[in-house]
XYZ file of C-alpha atoms in Angstrom:
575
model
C 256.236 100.155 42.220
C 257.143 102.431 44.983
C 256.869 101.176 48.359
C 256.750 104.737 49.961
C 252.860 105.282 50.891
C 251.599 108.443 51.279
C 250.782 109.609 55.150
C 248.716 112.717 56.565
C 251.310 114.733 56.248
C 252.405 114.551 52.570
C 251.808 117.472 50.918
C 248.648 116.713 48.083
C 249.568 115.908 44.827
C 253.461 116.027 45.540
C 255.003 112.555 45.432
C 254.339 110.002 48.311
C 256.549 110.847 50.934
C 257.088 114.313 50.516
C 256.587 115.891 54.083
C 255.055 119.366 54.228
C 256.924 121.943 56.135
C 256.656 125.510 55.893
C 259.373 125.850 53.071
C 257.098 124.200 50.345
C 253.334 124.431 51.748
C 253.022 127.200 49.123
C 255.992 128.096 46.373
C 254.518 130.897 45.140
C 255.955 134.861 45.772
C 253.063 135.894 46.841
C 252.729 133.211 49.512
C 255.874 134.254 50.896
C 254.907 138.172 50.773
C 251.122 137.487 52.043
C 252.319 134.883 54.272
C 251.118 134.869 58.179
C 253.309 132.130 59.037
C 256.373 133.389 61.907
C 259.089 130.709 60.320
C 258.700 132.384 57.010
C 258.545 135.758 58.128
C 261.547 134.789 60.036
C 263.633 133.654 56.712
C 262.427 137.052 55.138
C 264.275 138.627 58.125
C 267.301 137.207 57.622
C 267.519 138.011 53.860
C 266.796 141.370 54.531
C 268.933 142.322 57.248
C 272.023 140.199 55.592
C 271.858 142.420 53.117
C 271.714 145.420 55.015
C 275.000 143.926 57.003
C 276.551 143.740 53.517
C 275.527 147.399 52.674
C 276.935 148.539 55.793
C 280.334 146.199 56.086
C 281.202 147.514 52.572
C 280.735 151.546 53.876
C 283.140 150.567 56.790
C 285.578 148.134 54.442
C 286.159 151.790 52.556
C 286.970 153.462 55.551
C 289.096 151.253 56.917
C 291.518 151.321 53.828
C 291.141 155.032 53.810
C 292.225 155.050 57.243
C 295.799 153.179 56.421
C 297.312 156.245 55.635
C 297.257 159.117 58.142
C 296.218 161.913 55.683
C 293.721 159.553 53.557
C 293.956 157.606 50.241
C 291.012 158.459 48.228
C 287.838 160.227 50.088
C 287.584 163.806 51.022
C 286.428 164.778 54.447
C 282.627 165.147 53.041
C 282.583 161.211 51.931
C 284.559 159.915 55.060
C 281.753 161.473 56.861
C 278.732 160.113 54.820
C 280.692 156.118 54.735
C 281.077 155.978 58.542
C 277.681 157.622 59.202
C 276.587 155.407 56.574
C 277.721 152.154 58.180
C 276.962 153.141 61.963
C 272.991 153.630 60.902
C 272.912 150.813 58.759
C 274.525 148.599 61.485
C 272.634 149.966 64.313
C 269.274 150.419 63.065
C 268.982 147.907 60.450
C 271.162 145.339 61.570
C 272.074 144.879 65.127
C 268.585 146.005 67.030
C 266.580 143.449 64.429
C 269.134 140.821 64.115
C 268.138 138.262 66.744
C 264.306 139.194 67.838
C 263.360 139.466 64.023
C 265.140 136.513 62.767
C 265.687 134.097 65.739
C 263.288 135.275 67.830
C 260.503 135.164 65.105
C 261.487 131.530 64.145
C 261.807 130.512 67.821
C 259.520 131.732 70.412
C 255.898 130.334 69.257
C 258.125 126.597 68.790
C 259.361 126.706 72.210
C 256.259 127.650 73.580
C 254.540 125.191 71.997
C 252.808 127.573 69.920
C 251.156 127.596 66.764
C 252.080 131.186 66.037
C 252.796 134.324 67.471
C 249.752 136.174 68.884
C 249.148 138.155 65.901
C 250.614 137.338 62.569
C 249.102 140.022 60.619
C 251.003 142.520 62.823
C 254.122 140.007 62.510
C 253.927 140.577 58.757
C 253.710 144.348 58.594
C 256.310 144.629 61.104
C 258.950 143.066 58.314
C 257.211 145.540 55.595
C 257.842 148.344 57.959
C 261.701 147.677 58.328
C 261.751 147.013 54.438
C 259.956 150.948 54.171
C 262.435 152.322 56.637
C 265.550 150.286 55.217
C 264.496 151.321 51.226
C 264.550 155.244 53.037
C 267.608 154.782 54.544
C 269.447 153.230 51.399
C 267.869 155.406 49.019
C 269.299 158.615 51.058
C 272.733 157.094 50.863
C 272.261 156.849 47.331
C 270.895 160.287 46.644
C 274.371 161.671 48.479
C 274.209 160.135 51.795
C 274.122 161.497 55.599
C 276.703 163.170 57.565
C 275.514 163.752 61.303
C 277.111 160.168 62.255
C 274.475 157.239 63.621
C 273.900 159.591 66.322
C 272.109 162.648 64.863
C 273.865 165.148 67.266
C 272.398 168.728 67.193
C 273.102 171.410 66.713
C 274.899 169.529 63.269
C 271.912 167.396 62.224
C 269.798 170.647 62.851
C 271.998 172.400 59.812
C 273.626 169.739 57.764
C 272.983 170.436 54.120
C 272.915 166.147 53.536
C 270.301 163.796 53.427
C 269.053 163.784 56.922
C 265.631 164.128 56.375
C 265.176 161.100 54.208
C 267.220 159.134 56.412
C 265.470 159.908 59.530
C 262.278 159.230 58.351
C 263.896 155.417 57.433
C 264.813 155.128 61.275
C 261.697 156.293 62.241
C 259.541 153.828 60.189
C 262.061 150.967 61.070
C 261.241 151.627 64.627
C 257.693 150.974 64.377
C 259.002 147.653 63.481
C 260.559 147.128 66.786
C 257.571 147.934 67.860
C 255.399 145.375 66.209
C 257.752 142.814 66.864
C 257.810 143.506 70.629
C 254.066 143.581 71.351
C 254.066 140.345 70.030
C 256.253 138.475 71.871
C 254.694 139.483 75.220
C 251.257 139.067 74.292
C 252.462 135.502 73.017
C 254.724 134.512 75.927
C 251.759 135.731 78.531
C 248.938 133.937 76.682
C 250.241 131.351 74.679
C 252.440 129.163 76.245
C 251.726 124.780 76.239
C 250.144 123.439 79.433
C 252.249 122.710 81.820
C 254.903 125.308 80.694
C 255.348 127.215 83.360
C 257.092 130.908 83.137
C 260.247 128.561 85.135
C 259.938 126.331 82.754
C 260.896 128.600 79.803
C 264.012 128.411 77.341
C 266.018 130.931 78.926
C 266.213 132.489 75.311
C 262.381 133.328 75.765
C 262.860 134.988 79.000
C 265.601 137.044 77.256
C 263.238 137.672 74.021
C 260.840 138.630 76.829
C 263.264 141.145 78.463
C 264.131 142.517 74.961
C 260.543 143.183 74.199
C 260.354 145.742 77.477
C 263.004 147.697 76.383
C 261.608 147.422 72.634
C 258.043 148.948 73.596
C 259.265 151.292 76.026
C 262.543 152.828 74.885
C 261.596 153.139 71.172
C 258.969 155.382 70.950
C 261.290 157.877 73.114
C 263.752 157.647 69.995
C 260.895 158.178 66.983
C 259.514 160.814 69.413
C 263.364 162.529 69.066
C 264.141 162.038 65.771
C 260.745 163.618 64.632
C 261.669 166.800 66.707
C 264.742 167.337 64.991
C 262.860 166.811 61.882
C 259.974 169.496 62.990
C 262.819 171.893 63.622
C 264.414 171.323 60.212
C 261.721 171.999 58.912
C 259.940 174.320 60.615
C 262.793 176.443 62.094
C 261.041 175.661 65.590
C 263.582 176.150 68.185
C 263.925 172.949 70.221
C 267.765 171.656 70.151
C 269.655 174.501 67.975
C 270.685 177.007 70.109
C 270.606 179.738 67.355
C 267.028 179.096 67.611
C 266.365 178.716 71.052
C 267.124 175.319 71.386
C 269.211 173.004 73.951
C 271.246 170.579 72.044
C 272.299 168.578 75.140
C 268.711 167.996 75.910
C 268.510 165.877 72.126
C 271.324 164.107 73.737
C 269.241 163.107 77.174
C 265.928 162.134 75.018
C 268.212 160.005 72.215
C 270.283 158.385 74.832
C 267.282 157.706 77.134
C 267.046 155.404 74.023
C 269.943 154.337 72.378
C 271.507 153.136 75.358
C 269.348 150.583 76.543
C 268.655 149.815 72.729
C 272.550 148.220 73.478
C 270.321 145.554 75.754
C 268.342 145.052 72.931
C 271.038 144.084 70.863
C 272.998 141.894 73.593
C 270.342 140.698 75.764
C 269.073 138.138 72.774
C 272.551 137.676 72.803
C 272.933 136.134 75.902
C 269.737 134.134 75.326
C 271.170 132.681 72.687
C 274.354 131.483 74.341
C 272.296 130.207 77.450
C 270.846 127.612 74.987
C 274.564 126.716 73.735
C 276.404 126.333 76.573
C 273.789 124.432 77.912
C 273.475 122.049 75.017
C 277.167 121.590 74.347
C 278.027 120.957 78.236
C 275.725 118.291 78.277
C 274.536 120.007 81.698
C 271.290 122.189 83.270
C 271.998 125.420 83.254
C 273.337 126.609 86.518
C 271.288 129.220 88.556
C 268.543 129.407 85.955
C 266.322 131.911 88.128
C 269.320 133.817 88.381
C 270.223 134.196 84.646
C 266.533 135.016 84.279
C 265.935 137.790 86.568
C 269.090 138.824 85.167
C 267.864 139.747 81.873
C 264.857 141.666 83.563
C 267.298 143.384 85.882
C 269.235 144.489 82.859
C 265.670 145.791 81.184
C 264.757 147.865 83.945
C 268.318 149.306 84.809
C 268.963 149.825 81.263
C 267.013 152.575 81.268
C 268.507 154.561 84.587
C 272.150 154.913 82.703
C 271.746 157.259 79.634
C 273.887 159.863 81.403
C 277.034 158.548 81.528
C 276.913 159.715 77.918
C 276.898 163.319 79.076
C 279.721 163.463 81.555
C 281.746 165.891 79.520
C 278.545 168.163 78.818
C 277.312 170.858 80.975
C 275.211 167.593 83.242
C 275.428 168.377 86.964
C 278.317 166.985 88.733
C 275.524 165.378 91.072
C 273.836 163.457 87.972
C 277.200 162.310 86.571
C 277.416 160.682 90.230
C 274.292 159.440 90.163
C 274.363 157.655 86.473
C 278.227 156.598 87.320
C 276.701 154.227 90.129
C 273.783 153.215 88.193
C 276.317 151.587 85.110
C 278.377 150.067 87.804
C 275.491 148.458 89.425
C 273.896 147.312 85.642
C 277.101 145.198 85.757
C 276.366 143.111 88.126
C 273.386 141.504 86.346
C 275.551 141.100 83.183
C 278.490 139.483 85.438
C 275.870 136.659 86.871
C 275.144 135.534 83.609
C 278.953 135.060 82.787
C 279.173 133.508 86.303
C 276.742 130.948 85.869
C 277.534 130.249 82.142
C 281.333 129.181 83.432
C 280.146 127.506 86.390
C 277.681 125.546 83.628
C 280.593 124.627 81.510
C 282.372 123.639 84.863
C 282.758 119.681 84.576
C 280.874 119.865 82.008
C 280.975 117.076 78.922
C 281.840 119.811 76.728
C 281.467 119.148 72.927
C 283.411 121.817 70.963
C 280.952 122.037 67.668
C 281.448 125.270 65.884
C 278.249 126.924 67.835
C 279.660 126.173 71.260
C 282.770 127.672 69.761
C 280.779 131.209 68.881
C 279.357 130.398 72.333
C 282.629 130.908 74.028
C 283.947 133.490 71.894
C 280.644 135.060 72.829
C 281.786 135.377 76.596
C 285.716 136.467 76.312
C 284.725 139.277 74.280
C 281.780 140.366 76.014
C 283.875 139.989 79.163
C 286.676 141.922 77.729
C 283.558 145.074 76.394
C 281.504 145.111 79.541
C 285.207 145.604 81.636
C 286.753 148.327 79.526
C 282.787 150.355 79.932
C 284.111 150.558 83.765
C 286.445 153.072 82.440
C 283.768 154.783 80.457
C 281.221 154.779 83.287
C 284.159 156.289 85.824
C 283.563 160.253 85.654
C 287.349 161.008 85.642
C 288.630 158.591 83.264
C 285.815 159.072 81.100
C 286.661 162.665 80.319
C 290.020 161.596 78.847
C 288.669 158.522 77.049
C 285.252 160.327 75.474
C 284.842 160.341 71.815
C 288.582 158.227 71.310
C 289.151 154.975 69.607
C 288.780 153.291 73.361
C 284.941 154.055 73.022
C 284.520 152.413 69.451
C 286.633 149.882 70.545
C 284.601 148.844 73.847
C 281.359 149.153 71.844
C 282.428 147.213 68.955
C 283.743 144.346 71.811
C 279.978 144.823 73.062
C 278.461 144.669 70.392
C 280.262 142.874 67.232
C 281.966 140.630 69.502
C 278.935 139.775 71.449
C 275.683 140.486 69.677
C 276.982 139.208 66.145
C 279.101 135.750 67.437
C 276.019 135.253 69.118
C 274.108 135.681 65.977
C 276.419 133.528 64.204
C 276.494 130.742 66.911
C 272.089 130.520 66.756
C 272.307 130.574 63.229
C 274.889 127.721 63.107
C 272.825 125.977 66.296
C 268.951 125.993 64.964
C 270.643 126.097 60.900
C 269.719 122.479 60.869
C 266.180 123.547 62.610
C 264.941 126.395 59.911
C 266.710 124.158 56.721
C 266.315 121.023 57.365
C 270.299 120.391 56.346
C 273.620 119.926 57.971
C 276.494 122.589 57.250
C 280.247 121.050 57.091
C 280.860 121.005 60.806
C 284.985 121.128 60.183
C 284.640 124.340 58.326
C 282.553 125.729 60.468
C 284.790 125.628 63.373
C 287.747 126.948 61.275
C 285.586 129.818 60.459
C 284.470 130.342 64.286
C 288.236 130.527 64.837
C 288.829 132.681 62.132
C 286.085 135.335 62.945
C 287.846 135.721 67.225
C 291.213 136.138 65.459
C 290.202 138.438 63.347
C 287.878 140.705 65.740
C 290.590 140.803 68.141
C 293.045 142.510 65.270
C 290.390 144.522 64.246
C 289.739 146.340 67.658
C 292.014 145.715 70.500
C 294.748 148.431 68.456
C 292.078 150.192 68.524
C 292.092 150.627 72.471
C 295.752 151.263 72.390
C 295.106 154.155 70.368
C 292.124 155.447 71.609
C 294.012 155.780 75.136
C 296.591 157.476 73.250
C 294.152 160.041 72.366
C 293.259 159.685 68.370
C 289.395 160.727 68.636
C 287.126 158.840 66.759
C 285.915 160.276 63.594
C 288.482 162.091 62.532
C 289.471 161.620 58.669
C 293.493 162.485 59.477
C 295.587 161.496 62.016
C 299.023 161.755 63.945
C 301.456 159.373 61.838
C 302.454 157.470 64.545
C 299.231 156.330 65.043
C 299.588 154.572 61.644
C 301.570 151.623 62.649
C 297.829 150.932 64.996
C 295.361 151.891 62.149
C 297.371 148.677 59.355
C 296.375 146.460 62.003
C 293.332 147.322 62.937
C 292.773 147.154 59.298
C 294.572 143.684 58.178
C 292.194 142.622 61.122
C 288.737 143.397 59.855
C 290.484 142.004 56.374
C 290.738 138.483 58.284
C 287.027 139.200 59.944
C 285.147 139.645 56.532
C 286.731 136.399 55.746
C 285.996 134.804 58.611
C 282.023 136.173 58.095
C 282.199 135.068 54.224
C 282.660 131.823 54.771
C 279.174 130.801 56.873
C 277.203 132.885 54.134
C 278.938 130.144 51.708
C 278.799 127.031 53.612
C 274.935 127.972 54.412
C 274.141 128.611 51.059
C 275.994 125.678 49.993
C 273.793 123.183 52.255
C 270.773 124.379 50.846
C 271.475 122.268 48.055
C 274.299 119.569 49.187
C 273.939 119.591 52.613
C 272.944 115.997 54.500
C 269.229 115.994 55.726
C 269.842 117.275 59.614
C 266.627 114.742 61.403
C 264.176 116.396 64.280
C 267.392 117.239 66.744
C 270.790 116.237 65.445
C 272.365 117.995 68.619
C 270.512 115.845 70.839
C 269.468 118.841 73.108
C 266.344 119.711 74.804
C 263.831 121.818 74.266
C 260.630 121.983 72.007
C 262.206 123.154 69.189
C 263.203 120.011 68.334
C 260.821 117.472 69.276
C 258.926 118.752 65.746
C 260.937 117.962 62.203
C 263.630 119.767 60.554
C 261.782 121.911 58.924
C 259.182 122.337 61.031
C 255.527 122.245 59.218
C 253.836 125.180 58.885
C 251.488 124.184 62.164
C 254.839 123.949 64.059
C 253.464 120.766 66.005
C 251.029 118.056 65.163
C 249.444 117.692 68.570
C 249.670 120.638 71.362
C 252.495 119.406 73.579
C 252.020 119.161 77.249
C 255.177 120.084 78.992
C 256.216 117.876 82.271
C 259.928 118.497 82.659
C 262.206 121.137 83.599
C 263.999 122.826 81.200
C 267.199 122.060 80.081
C 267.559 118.638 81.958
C 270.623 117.315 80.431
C 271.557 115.853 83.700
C 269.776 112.632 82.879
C 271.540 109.280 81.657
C 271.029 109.258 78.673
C 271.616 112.981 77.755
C 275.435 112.900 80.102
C 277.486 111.752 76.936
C 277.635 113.928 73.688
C 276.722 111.938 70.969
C 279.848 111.230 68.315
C 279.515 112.039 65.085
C 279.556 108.168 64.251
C 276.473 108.443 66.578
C 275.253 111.184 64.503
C 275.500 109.491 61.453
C 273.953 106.425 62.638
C 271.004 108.166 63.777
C 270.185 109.912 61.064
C 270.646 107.154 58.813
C 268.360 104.796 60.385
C 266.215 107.895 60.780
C 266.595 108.128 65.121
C 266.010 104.507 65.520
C 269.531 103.722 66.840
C 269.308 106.115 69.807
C 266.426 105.238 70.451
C 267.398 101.061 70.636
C 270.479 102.208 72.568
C 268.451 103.669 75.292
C 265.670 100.972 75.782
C 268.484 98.065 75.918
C 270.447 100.513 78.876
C 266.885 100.696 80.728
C 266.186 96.954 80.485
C 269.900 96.597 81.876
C 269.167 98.713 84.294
C-alpha cells in the first residue's frame, strides 16, 4: 500500500500525489485552444514564434551561402529579393516584436504581481489567434511567390511591385492588432492588479520594462497598421498618397513607418533589458544597483523613442534643420540606454557572481548591446551617416542591437524561468558551452560585416566587388557556428521535457514571486494572495550572499528544500 495520501491539490482521479499545475489541469486540444489561462497561452507563444524563427533563419541561411560568391551561386536577383525580404518580415514582425512580451511576458507578469491572471484573458487569447491569422498570411504569401519590397515596404517600389505584397501586408497588419491586445493588457494588469503591499517600487524591474514596452506597443502600432493600409488603398485604388506618378510623396511613407518601426526597436530590446535586470541580479547574489534609475530608464527610452524616426531620413530631401534636430534627440536616447549598462556593471561589481549559462547570455547580452548602441553614434551623426546609409555597417549595428541583444536575452529568460514554465532542469554544462558558442558565432557573423559596410558594399545587393568576398566566407562560416550554437537549446529543452531532473519551487535561489509558487506553477498561479513586505531583489541578506553549489542544489532538491531550509534556522540560532 502506498503511503503517498492524496492532498488539496492533487488533481481528481489522477494518482495520489499528482500535483495539478497548468500543464495537466486539462489534456485535451481544445483546452489548450479555448484556454484563458496566461501560462498556457504563453507556451502557445513560444511554439509559434519558434517556428516562425525557423521559417525565417532558413530564408537568411540561403542567402548567406548565396552570398559566398560575389556574382551568386544559385538564386536570380528576383529570389534573392523575396529570401531576404522574406526573413527581415518574418524576423521583425513575427519574431522579434512578440518574442519576449508574448512569451515571457505572458508567463511572467500576473506571477510577479501576484496575480491570478492578466486583466483580461479572453483578449489574451485572441491576441495569440490574431498573430497565428497574420503569421498563416504572411507564410502563405511566401509560398504563393513571396514579397520583394524588403521588411520595410518602401514606396514608390511596394506601390508597383508585381509580388505578393498585398497578402503579406494584410499578415503584418493583423499581427499588429496582436501587439495591441497584448499591450492593453499588461497596463490594465500592472495598474489594477498588483498584491498588497506591492508597491509600483517594489516591482521586478522586468515588469517596469513590460510596462514601458506596452506604451510604445499601444501607441506606435496603430501608426504602422494605419501606413501599411495606405499603401494598400493606393494599390488598390490607384489613390495617390506615396507614388509620385500619382501624386504621392514617398518620403512621407517613410516619416509615418519610421514614426513606428523605430521605436518598435524598444519594443524588441527594452524586454530585453528587463530580462537581464533579473539575471544579473540573481547571479551576483546582489540588489540591483540604482533601481529607480534603471526604471525611469525604460520609460525615458518609451517616450524618447518616439522623437528619433528621422535620423532615418538624413539622406532624403528632410530639412537640414530636422536632421539637427533628430541627430540630438538619438544622442540624448543614449543616455537612458547607457544607465542601465552602468548600473548592471556596477551590480556585478563585487558581486558573488555565479557563471550559470543564463548569467552567461546575461553578459553576452551587454558587450553586444554595448558594441550596437556605440556604432548607432555613427548612424545618428548627419555626416557620417550619409556615407554609412544603406551599407553592411547598418545591418551590422542593427543585427548587434537586435540579435545580439534582444535574442541572447531571449535565450538567457528562457534558460532562467525554463525550470519555472517546465518544471525540469536542462544540462547546465551544455548549456554554457552553447552560451559560448552562440557570442562566438554572432561576432563572426556580423563584425565583417562592419568592415565591409564602411568599405562601402550596400546592403541588399545580390553581386558584389570580389574583394569583398574574403568578408562575406566569414560572415558566413559565422552564422554557420550561430545556428549551431541556437540548435543546441531547442535540443537540450526538448530533451528535459522528458529526462530532465524535477527543477523544485526556485532552484536558483533568487527572489521574486515567481518562485515562491511550484515549478510548474498551478493554473491559479498561487494558493493564497501573497502580501508583499520586502523590497525587491534583496539579495543582500545572509543567507542569500553565497550562491548555492550545485552539491547544494542537489541536496535541496532531493530532500525537497528541507536542507536550506535546516541550514538557515541552525545559522539564526547561532546567531
Amino acid at each position: 500500500m502506498s503511503d503517498i495520501t492524496a492532498n488539496p491539490g492533487d488533481i481528481p482521479g489522477a494518482a495520489p500525489g499528482t500535483r495539478e499545475t497548468y500543464l495537466n489541469w486539462r489534456k485535451t486540444v481544445a483546452s489548450w485552444l479555448l484556454t484563458g489561462d496566461h501560462k498556457r497561452i504563453a507556451v502557445m507563444y513560444i511554439i509559434s514564434i519558434t517556428f516562425m524563427f525557423s521559417l525565417g533563419a532558413a530564408a537568411i541561411g540561403l542567402v548567406r551561402i548565396e552570398l559566398t560568391s560575389p556574382h551568386g551561386l544559385f538564386m536570380t536577383h528576383e529570389t534573392y529579393n523575396r529570401m531576404f525580404s522574406m526573413h527581415g518580415i518574418l524576423m521583425v514582425f513575427f519574431f522579434l516584436v512578440p518574442s519576449i512580451p508574448a512569451t515571457l511576458g505572458n508567463f511572467l507578469v500576473p506571477i510577479m504581481i501576484g496575480a491570478r491572471d492578466l486583466a483580461f484573458p479572453r483578449l489574451n487569447l485572441l491576441s495569440w489567434y490574431l498573430y497565428i491569422i497574420g503569421a498563416v498570411c504572411a507564410v502563405s504569401a511566401m509560398a504563393f511567390g513571396g514579397v520583394d519590397t524588403g521588411w520595410t515596404f518602401y514606396t514608390p517600389y511596394s506601390a508597383l511591385s508585381n509580388s505578393n505584397v498585398d497578402l503579406t501586408i494584410i499578415g503584418v497588419f493583423i499581427a499588429g492588432f496582436s501587439s495591441i491586445a497584448t499591450g492593453i493588457n499588461f497596463l490594465v494588469t500592472i495598474h489594477k492588479m498588483r498584491a498588497p503591499g506591492l508597491t509600483w517600487f517594489r516591482l521586478p524591474l522586468f515588469v517596469w520594462a513590460m510596462y514601458a514596452t506596452s506604451i510604445i506597443m499601444v501607441l506606435g502600432t496603430p501608426v504602422v497598421a494605419i501606413t501599411l493600409s495606405l499603401v494598400l488603398v493606393e494599390r488598390v485604388l490607384h489613390i495617390g498618397i506615396f507614388n509620385p506618378a500619382l501624386g504621392g510623396d514617398p518620403v512621407l511613407f517613410q516619416h509615418m513607418f519610421w514614426f513606428y518601426s523605430h521605436p518598435a526597436v524598444y519594443i524588441m530590446i527594452v524586454p530585453g533589458m528587463g530580462v537581464v535586470s533579473e539575471l544579473i541580479a540573481c547571479f551576483s547574489r546582489k540588489r540591483i544597483f540604482g533601481y529607480h534609475f534603471i526604471a525611469f530608464s525604460s520609460i525615458a527610452i518609451a517616450i524618447l523613442g518616439f522623437f528619433v524616426w528621422g535620423h532615418h531620413l538624413f539622406v532624403t530631401s528632410q530639412s537640414m534643420y530636422a536632421g539637427m534636430f533628430f541627430s540630438l534627440v538619438s544622442f540624448v536616447v543614449a543616455v537612458p540606454s547607457a544607465i542601465k549598462v552602468f548600473n548592471w556593471t556596477a551590480t556585478i561589481y563585487k558581486g558573488r557572481v555565479w557563471m550559470t549559462a543564463p548569467m552567461l547570455y546575461a553578459l553576452g547580452f551587454i558587450g553586444l548591446f554595448t558594441i550596437g548602441g556605440l556604432t548607432g553614434l555613427f548612424l545618428a551623426t548627419l555626416g557620417s551617416d550619409v556615407h554609412l546609409h544603406d551599407t553592411y555597417f547598418v545591418i551590422a549595428h542593427f543585427h548587434y542591437v537586435m540579435v545580439g541583444g534582444a535574442i541572447l536575452a531571449y535565450l538567457g529568460g528562457m534558460h532562467f524561468w525554463w525550470p519555472k514554465i517546465t518544471g525540469k532542469l536542462y544540462p547546465e554544462a551544455i548549456a554554457r558551452v552553447a552560451a559560448i558558442i552562440s557570442f562566438i558565432g554572432f561576432n563572426l557573423t556580423f563584425f565583417p560585416q562592419f568592415i565591409v559596410g564602411y568599405l562601402g558594399n550596400p546592403r541588399r545587393y545580390h553581386f558584389y566587388p570580389p574583394e569583398f568576398q574574403v568578408w562575406h566566407v566569414l560572415s558566413t562560416a559565422g552564422a554557420s557556428v550561430l545556428a549551431v550554437g541556437y540548435f543546441i537549446p531547442l535540443c537540450y529543452f526538448l530533451w528535459s521535457l522528458k529526462y530532465g531532473e524535477d527543477a523544485g519551487p526556485n532552484p536558483w535561489g533568487a527572489i521574486g514571486l515567481e518562485w515562491m509558487t511550484p515549478s510548474p506553477p498551478p493554473s491559479h498561479n498561487f494558493d493564497e494572495l501573497p502580501v508583499v513586505t520586502w523590497e525587491a531583489y534583496s539579495y543582500d541578506s545572509e543567507d542569500m550572499n553565497e550562491p548555492p553549489t550545485q552539491m547544494d542544489l542537489a541536496i535541496e532538491r532531493a530532500t525537497g528544500g528541507r536542507y536550506r531550509r535546516a541550514e538557515t534556522e541552525t545559522r539564526g540560532e547561532g546567531e
